[in-house]
Short mmCIF file of C-alpha atoms and ligand atoms in Angstrom, two decimals:
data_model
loop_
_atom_site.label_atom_id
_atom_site.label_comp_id
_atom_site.label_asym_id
_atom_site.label_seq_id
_atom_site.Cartn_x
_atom_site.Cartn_y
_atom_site.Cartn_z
CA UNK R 59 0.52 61.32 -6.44
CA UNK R 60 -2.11 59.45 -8.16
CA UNK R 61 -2.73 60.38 -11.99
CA UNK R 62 -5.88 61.53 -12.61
CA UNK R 63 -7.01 62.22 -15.90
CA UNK R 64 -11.09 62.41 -14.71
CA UNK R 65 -12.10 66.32 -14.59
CA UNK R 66 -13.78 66.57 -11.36
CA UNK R 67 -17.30 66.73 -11.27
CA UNK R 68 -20.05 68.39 -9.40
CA UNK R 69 -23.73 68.54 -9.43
CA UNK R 70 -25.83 71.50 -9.57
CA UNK R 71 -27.89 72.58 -6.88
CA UNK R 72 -30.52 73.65 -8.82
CA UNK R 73 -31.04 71.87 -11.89
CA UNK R 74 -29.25 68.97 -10.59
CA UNK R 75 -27.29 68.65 -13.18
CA UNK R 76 -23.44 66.76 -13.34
CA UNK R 77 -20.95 68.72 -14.77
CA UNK R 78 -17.08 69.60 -14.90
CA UNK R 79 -16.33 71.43 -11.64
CA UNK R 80 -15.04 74.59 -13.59
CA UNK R 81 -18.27 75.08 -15.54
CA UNK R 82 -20.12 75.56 -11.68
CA UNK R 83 -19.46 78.36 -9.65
CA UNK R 84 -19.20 77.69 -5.94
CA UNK R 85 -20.85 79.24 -2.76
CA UNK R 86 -19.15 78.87 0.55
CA UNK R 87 -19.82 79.19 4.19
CA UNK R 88 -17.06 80.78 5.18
CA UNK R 89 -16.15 79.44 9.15
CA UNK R 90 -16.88 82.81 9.66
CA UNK R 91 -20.45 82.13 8.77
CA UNK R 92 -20.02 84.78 5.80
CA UNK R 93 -21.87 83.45 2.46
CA UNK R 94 -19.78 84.55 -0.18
CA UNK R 95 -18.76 83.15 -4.24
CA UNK R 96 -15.83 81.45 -4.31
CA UNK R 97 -14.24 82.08 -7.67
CA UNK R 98 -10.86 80.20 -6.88
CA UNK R 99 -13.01 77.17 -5.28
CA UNK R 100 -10.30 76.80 -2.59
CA UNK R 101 -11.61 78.35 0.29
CA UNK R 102 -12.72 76.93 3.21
CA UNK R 103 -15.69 76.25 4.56
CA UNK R 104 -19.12 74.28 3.21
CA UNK R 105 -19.62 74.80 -0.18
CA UNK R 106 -22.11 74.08 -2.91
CA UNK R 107 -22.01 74.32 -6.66
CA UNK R 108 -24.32 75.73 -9.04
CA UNK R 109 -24.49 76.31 -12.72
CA UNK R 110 -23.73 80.49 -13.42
CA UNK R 111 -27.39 81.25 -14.40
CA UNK R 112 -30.14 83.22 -13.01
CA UNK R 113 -32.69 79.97 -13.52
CA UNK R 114 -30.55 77.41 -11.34
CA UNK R 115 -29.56 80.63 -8.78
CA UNK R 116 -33.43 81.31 -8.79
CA UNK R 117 -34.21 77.70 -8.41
CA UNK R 118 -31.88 77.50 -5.40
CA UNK R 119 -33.40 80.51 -3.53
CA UNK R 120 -36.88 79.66 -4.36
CA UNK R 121 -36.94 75.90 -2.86
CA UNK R 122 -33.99 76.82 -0.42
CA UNK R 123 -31.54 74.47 -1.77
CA UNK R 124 -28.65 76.68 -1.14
CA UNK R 125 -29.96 77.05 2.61
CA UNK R 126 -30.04 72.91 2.55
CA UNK R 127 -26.95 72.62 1.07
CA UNK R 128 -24.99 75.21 3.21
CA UNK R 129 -26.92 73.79 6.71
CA UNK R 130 -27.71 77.05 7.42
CA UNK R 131 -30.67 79.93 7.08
CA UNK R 132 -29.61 82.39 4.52
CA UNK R 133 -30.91 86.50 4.51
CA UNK R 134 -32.61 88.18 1.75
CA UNK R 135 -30.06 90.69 2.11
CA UNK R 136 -27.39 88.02 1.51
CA UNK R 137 -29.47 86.48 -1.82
CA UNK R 138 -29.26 90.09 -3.07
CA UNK R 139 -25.71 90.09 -3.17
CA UNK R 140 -25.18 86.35 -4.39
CA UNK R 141 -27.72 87.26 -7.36
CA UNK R 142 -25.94 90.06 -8.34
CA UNK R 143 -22.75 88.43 -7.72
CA UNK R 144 -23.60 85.22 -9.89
CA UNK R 145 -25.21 88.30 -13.16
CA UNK R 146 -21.73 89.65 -13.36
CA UNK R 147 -19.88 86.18 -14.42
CA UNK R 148 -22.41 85.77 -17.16
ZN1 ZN O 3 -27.86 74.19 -12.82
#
């Protein structure tokens, strides 16, 4: 095991913006296709990361950056949920 004392980074979807992994919150692609948060950031699947606020989440649904990100198309139904998914951690 190496020793790593670098906190992983990731970069925002929508504002673009580097930060610590555990300051993002990540969306998956479950292999089941299912778009989902993923509040433990182990499951499987494609993810992205995005800063917990409505103007990066808005961002990312606006100019389809989550649909980029993800490789796939992405329901309005399915942006319901992730908005109102992404409100309650804030
Ligand atoms: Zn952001």
């Amino acid at each position: 095991m190496r020793k790593q004392r670098r906190v992983p980074q990731r970069t925002c979807i929508g504002c673009r913006t580097v930060r610590p992994k555990r300051d993002l919150v990540r969306i998956v692609r479950t292999p089941q296709g299912v778009i989902q948060l993923d509040v433990t950031g182990k499951q499987s699947g494609r993810g992205a990361y995005i800063c917990p606020s409505r103007a990066c989440i808005e961002q990312a649904f606006k100019r389809k950056l989550l649909e980029k990100a993800l490789e796939t198309s992405i329901d309005t139904e399915t942006i319901e949920r992730l908005r109102g998914e992404v409100a309650k951690l804030q």
